[in-house]
Short mmCIF file of N, CA, C and O in Angstrom, two decimals:
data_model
loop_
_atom_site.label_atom_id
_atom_site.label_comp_id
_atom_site.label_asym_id
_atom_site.label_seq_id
_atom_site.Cartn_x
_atom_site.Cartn_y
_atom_site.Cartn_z
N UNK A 1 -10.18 9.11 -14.10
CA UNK A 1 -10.08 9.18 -12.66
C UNK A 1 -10.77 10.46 -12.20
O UNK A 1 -10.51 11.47 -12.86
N UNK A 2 -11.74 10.58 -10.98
CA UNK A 2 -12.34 11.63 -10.92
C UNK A 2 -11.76 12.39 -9.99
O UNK A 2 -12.11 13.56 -10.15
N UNK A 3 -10.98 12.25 -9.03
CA UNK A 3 -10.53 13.02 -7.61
C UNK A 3 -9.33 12.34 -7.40
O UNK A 3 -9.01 11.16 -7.47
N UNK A 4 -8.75 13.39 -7.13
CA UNK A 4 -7.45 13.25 -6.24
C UNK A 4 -7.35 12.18 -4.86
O UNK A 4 -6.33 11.62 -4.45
N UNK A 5 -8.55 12.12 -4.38
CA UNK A 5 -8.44 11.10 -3.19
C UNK A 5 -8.86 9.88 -3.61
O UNK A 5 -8.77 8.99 -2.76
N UNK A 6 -9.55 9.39 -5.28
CA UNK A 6 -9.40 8.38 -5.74
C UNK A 6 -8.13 7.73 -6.22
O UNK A 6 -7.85 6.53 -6.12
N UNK A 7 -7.14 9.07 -6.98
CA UNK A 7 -5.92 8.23 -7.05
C UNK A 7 -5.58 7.82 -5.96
O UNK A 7 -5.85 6.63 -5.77
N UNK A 8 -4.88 8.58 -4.79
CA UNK A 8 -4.38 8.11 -3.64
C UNK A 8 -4.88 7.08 -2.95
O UNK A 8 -4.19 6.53 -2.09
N UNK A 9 -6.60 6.52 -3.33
CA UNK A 9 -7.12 5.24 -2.98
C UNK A 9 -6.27 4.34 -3.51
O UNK A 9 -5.60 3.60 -2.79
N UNK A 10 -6.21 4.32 -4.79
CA UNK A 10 -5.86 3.57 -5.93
C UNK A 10 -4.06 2.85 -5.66
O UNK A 10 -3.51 1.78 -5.92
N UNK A 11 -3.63 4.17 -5.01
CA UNK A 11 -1.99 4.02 -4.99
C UNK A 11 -1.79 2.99 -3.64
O UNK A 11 -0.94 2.11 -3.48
N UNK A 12 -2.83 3.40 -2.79
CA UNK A 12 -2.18 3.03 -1.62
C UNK A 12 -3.09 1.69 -1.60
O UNK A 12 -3.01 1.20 -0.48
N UNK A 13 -3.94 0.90 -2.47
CA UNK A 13 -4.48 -0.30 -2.67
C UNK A 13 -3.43 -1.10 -3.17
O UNK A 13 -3.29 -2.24 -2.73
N UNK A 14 -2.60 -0.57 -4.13
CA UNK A 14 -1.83 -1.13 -4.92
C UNK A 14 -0.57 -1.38 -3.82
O UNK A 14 -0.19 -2.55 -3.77
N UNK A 15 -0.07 -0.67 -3.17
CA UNK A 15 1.20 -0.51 -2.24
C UNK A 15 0.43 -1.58 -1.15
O UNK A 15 1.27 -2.40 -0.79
N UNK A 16 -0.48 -1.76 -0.71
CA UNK A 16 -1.33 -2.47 0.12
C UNK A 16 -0.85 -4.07 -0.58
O UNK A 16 -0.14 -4.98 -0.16
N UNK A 17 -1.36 -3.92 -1.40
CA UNK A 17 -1.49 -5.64 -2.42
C UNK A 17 0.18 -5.75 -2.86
O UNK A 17 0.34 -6.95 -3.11
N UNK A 18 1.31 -5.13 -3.04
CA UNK A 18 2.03 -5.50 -3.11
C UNK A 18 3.00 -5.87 -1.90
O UNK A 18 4.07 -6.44 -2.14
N UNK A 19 2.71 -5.62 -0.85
CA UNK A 19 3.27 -6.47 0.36
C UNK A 19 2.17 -7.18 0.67
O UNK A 19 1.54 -7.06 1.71
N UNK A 20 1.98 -7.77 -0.06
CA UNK A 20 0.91 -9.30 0.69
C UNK A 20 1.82 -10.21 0.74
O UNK A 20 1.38 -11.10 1.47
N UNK A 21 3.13 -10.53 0.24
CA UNK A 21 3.84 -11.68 0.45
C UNK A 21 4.89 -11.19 1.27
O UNK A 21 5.73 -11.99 1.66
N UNK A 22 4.99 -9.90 1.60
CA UNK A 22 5.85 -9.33 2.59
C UNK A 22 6.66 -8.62 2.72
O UNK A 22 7.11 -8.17 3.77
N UNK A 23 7.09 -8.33 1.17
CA UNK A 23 8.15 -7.75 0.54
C UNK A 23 7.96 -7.04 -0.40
O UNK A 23 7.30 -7.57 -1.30
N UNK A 24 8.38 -5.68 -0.64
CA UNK A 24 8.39 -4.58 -1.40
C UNK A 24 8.72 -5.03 -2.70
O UNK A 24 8.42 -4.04 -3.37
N UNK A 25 9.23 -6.03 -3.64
CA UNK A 25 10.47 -5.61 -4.32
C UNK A 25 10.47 -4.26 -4.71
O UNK A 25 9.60 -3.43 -4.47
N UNK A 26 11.95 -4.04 -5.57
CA UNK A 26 12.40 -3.11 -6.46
C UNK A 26 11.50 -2.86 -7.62
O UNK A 26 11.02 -1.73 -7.76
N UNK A 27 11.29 -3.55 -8.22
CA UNK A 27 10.00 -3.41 -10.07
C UNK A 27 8.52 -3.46 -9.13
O UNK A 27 7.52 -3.46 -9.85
N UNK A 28 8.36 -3.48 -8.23
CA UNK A 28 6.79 -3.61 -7.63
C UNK A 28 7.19 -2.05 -7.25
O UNK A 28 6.10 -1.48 -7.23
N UNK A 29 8.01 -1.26 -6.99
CA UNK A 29 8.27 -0.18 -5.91
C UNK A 29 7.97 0.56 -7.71
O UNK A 29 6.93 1.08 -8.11
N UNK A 30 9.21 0.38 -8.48
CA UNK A 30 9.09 0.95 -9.46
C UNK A 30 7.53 1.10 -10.56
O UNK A 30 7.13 2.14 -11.07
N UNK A 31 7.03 0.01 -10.65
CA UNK A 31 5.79 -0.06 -11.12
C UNK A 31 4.99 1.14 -10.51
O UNK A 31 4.58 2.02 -11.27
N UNK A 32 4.80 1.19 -9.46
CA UNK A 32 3.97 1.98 -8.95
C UNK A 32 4.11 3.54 -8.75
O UNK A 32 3.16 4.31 -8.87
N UNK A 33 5.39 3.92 -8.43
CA UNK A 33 5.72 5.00 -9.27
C UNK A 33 5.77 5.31 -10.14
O UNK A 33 6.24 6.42 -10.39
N UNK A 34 5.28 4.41 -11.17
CA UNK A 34 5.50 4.93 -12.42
C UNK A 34 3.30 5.33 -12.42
O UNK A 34 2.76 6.40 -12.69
N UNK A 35 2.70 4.16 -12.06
CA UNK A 35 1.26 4.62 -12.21
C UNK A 35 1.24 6.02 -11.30
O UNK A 35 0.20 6.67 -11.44
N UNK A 36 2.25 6.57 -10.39
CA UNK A 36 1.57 7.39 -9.61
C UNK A 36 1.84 8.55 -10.19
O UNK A 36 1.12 9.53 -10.05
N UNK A 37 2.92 8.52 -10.89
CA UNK A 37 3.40 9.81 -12.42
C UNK A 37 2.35 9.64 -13.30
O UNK A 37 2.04 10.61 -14.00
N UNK A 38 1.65 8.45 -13.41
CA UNK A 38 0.85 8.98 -14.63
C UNK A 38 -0.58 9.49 -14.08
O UNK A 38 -1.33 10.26 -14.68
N UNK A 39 -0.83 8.81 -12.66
CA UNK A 39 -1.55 10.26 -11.67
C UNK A 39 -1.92 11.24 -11.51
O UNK A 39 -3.05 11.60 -11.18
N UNK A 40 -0.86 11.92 -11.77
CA UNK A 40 -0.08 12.97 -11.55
C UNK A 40 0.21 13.73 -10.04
O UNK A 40 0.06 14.88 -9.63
N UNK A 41 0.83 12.12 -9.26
CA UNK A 41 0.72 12.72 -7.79
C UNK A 41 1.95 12.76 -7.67
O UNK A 41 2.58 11.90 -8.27
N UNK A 42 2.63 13.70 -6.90
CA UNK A 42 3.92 14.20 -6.59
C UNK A 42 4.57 13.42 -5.69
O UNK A 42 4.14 12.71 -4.77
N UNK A 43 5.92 13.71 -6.17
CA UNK A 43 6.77 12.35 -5.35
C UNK A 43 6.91 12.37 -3.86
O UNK A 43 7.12 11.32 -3.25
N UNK A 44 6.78 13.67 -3.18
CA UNK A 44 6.56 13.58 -1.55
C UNK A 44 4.95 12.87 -1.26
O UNK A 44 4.93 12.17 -0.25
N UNK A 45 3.70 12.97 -1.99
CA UNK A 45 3.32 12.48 -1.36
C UNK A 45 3.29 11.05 -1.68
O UNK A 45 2.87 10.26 -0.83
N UNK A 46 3.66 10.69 -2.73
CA UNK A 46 3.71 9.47 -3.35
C UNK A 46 4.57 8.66 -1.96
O UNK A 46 3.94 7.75 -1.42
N UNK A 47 5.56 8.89 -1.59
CA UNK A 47 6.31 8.38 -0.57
C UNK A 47 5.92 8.14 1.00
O UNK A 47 6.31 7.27 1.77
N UNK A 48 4.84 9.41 1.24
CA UNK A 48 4.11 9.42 2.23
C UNK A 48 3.42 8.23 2.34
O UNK A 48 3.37 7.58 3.38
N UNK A 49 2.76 7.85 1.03
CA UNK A 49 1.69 6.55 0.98
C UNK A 49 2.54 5.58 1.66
O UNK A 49 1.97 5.17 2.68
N UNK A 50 3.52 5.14 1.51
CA UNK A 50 3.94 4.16 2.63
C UNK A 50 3.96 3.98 4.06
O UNK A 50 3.95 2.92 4.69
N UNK A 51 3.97 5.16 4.49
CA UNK A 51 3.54 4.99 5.72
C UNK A 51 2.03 5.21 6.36
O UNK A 51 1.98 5.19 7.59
N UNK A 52 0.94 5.39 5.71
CA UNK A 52 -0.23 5.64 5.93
C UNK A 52 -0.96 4.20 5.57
O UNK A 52 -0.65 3.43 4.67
N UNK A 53 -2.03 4.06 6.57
CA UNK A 53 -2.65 3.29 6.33
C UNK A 53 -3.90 3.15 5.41
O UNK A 53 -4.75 3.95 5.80
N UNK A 54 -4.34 2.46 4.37
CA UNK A 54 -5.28 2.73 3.22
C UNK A 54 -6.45 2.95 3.48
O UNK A 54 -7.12 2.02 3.93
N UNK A 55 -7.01 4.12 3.28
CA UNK A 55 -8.34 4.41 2.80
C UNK A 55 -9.40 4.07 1.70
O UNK A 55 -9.72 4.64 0.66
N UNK A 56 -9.59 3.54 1.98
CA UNK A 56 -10.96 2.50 0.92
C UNK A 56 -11.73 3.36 0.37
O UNK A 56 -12.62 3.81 1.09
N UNK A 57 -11.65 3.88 -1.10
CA UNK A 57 -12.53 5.01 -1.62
C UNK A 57 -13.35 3.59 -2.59
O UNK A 57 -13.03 2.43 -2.83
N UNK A 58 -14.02 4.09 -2.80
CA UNK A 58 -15.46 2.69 -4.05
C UNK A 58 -15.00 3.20 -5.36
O UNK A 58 -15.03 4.36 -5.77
N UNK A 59 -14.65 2.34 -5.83
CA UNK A 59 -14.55 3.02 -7.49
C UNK A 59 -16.04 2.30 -8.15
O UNK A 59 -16.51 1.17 -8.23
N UNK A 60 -16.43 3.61 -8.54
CA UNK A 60 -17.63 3.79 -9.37
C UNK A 60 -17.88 3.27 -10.60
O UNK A 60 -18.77 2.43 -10.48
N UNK A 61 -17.49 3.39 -11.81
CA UNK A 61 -17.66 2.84 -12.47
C UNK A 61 -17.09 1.65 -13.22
O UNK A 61 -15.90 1.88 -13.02
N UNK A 62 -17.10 0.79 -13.78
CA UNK A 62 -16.77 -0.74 -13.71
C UNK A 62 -15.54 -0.30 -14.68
O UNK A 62 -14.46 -0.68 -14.22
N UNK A 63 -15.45 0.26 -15.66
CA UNK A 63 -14.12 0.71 -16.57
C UNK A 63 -12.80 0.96 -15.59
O UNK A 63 -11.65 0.52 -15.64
N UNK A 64 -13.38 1.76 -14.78
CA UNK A 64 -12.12 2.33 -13.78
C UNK A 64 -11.87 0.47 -12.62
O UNK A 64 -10.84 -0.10 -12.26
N UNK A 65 -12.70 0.26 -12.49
CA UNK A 65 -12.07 -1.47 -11.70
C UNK A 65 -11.80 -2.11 -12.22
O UNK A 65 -11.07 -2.95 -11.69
N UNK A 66 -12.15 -2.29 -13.73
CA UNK A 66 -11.38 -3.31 -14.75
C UNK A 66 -9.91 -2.95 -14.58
O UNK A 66 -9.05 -3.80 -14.33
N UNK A 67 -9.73 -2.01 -14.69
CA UNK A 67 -8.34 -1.13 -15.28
C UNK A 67 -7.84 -0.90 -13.68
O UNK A 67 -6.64 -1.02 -13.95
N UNK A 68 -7.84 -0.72 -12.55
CA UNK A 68 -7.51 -1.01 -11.35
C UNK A 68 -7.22 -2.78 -11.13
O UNK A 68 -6.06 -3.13 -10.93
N UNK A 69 -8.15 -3.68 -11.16
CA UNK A 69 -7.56 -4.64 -11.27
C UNK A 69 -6.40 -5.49 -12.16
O UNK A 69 -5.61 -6.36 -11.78
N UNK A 70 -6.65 -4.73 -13.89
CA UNK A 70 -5.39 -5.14 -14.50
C UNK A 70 -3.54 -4.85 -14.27
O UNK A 70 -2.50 -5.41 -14.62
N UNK A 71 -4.08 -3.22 -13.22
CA UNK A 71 -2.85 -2.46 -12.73
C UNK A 71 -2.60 -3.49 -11.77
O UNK A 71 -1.45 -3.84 -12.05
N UNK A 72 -2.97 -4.17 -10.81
CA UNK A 72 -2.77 -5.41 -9.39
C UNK A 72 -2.37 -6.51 -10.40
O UNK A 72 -1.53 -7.23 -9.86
N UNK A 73 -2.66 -6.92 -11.66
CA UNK A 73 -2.25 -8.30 -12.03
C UNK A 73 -0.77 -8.04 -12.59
O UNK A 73 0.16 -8.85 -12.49
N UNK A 74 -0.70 -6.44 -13.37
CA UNK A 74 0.48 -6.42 -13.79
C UNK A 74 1.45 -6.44 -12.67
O UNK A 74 2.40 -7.21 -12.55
N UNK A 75 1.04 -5.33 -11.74
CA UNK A 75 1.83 -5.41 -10.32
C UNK A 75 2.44 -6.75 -10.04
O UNK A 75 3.62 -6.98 -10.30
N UNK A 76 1.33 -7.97 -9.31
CA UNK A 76 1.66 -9.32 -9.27
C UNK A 76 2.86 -9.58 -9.94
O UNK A 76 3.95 -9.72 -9.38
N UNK A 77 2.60 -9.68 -11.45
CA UNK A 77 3.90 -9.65 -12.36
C UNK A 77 4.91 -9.06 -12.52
O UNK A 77 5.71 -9.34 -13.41
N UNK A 78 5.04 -8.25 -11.79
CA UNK A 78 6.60 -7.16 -11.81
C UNK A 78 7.61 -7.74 -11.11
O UNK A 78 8.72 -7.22 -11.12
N UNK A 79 7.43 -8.56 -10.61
CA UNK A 79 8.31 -9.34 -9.70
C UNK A 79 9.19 -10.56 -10.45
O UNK A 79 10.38 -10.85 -10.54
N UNK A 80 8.30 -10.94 -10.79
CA UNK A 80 8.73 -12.15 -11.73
C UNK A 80 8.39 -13.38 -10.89
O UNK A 80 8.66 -14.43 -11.48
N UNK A 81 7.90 -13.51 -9.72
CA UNK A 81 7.53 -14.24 -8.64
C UNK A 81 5.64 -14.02 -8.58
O UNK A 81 4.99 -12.99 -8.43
N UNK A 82 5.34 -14.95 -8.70
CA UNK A 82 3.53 -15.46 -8.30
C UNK A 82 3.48 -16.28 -7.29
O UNK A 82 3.59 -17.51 -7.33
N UNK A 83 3.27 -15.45 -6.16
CA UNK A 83 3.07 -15.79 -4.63
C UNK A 83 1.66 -16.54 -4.45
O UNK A 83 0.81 -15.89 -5.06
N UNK A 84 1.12 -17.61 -3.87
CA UNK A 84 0.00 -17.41 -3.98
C UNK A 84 -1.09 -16.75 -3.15
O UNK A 84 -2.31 -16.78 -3.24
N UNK A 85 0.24 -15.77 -1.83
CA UNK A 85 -0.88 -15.31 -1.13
C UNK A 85 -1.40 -14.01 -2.07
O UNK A 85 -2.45 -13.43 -1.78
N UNK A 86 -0.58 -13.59 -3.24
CA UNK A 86 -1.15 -12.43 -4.52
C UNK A 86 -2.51 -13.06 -4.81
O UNK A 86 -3.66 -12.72 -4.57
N UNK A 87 -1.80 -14.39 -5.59
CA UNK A 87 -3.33 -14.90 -6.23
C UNK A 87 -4.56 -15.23 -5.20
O UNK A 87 -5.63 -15.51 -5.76
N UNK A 88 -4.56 -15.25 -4.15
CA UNK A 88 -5.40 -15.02 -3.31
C UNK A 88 -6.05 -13.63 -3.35
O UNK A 88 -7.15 -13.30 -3.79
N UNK A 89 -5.24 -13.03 -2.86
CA UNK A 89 -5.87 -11.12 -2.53
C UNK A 89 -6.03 -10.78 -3.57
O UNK A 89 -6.93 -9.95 -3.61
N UNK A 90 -5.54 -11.02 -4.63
CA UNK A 90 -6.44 -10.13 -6.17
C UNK A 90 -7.68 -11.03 -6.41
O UNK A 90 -8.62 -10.27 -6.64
N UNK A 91 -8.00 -12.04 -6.44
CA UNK A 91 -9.04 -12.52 -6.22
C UNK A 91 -9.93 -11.80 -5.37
O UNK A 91 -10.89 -11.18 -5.84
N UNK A 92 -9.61 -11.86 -3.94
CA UNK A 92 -10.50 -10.80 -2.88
C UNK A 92 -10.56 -9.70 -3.82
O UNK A 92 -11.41 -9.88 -4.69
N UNK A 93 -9.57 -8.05 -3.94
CA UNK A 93 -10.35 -7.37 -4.17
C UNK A 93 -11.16 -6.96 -5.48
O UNK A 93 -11.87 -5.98 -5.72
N UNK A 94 -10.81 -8.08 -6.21
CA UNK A 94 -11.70 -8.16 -7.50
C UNK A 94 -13.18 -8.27 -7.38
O UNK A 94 -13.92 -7.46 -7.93
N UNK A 95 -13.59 -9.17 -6.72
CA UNK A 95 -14.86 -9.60 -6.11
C UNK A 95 -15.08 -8.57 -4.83
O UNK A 95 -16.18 -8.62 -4.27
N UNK A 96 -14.40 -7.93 -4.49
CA UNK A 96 -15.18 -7.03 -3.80
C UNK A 96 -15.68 -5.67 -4.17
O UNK A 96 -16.60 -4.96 -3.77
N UNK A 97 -14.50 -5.54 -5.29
CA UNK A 97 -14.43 -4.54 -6.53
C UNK A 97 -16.13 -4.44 -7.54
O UNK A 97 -16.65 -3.54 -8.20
N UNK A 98 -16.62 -6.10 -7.14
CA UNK A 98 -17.94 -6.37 -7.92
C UNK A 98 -17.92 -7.21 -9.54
O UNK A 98 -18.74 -7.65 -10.34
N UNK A 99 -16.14 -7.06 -9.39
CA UNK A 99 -16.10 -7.77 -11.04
C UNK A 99 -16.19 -9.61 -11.42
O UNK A 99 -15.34 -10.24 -10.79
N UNK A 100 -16.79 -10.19 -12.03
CA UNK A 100 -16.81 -11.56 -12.30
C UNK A 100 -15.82 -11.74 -11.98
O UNK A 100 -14.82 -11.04 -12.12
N UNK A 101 -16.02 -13.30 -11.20
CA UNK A 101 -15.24 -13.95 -10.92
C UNK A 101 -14.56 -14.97 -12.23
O UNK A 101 -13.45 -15.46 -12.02
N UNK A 102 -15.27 -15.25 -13.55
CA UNK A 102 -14.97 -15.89 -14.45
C UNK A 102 -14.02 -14.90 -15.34
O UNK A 102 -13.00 -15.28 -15.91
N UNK A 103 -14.48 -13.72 -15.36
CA UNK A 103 -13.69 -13.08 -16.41
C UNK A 103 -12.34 -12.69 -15.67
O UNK A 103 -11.36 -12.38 -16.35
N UNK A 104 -12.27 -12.70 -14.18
CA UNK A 104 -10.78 -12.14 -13.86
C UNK A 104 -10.06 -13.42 -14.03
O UNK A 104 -9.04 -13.38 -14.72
N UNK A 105 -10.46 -14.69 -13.43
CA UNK A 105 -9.54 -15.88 -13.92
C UNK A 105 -9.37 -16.00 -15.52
O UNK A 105 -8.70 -16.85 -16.10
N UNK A 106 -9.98 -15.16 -15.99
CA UNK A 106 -9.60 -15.31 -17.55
C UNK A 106 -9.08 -14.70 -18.05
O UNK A 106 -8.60 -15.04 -19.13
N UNK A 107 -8.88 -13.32 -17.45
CA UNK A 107 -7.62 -12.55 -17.57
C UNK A 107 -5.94 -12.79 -16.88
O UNK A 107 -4.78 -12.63 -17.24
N UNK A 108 -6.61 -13.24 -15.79
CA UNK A 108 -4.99 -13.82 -15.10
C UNK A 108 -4.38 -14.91 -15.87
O UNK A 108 -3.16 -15.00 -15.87
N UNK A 109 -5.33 -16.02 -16.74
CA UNK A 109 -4.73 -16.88 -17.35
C UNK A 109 -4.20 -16.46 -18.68
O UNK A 109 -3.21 -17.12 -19.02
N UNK A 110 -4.59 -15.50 -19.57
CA UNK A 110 -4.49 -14.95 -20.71
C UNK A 110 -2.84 -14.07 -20.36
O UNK A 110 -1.89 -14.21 -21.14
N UNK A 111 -2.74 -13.18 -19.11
CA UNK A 111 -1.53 -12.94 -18.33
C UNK A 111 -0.57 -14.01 -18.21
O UNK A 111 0.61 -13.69 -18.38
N UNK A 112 -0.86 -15.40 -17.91
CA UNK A 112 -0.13 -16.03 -17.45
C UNK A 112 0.52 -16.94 -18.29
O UNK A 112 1.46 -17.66 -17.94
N UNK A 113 -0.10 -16.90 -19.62
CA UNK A 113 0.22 -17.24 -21.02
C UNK A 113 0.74 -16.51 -22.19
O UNK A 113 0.93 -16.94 -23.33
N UNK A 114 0.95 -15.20 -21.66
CA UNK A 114 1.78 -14.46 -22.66
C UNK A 114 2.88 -14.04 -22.22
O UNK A 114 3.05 -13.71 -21.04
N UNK A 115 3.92 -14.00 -23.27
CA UNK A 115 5.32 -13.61 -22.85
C UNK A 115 5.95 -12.40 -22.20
O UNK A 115 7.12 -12.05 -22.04
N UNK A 116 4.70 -11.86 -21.85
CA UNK A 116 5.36 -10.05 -21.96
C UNK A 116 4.08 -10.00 -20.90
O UNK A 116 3.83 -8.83 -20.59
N UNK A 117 3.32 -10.83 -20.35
CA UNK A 117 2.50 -10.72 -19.23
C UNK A 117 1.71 -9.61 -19.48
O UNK A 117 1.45 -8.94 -18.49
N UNK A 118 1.22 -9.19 -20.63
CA UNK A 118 0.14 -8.17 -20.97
C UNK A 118 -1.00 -8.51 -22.11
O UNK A 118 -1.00 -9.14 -23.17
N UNK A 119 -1.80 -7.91 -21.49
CA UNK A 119 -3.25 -8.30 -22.69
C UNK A 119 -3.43 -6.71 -23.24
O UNK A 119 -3.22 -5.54 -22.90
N UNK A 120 -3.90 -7.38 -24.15
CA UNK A 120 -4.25 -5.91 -25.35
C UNK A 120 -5.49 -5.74 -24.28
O UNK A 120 -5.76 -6.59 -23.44
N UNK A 121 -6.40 -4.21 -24.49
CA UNK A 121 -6.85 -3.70 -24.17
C UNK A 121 -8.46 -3.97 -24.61
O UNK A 121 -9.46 -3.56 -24.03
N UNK A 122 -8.37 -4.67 -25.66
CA UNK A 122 -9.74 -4.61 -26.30
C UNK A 122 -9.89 -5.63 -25.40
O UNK A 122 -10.73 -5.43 -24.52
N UNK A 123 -9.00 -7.21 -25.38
CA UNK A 123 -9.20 -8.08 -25.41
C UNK A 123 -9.78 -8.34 -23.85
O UNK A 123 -10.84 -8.81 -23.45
N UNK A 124 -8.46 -7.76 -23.07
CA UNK A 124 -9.62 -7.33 -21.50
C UNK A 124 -10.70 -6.55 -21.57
O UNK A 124 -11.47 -6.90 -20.68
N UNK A 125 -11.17 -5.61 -22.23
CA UNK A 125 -12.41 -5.41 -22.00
C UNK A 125 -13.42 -6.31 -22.56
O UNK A 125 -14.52 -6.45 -22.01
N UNK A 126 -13.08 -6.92 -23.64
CA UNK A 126 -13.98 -7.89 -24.09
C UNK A 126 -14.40 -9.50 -23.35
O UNK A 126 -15.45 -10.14 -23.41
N UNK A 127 -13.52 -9.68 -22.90
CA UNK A 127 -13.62 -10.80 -21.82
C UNK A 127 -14.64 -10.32 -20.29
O UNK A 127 -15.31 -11.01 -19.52
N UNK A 128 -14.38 -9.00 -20.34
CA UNK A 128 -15.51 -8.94 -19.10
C UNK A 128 -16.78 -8.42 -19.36
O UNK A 128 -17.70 -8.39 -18.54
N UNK A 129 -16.87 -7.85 -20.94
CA UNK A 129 -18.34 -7.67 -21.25
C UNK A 129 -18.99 -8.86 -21.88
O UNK A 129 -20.22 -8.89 -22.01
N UNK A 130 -18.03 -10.09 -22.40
CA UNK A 130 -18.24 -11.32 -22.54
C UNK A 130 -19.74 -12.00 -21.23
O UNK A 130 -20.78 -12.59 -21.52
N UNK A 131 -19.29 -11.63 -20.07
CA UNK A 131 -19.48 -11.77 -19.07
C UNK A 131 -21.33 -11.66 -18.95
O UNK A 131 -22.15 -12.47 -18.53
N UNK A 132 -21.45 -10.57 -19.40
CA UNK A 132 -22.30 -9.28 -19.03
C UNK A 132 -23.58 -10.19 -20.30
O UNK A 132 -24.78 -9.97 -20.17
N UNK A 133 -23.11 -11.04 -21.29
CA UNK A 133 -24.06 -11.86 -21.88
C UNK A 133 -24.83 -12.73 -21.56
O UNK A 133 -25.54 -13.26 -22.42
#
């Protein structure tokens, strides 16, 4: 992550995409405090992000949007509920993000087929440099 106003992009995208169905939960609230500790952004302003409206910073290189979009699918999943206005908007900002549209449905399905709703790390990156062939 290069800047401090990229995390806070990052946090308040994520807090953005998790009321798309309208509702905060509890493990969506918690999830994200937990990415914003590993941040390392402090809990006043971490809390602030809720009431501010999101600033759209570009993430630069495609490693950092892979790994931004896998943080939104796990998000999705913290709930235990798959809304489909989620599977809608992670779709949007994936593709606006610039990433295949084949390899993110192939990560959401690889998500949506494992028990523990997580993909190894190689295996998402390999599915989107799959892509890149």
């Amino acid at each position: 992550m290069e800047d401090y106003q990229e995390k806070i992009s990052l946090l308040q995208e994520m807090i953005s995409f998790a009321l798309v169905d309208g509702e905060l939960h509890d493990r969506e609230y918690d999830f994200i405090e937990m990415v914003s500790q590993e941040l390392e952004i402090d809990k006043e302003t971490f809390l602030k992000l809720f009431d501010k409206k999101a600033e759209k910073i570009a993430i630069k290189d495609e490693f950092s949007r892979i790994c931004q979009f896998y943080r939104l699918a796990l998000l999705m999943h913290s709930d235990g509920f798959l809304h489909e206005k989620e599977q809608i908007k992670i779709n949007e900002i994936g593709i606006n993000m610039g990433l295949n549209p084949y390899a993110m449905k192939r990560v959401l399905h690889l998500m949506k087929n494992s028990p523990d709703r997580m993909v190894d790390g190689n295996v998402l990156l390999s599915v989107f440099s799959e892509q890149h062939n």
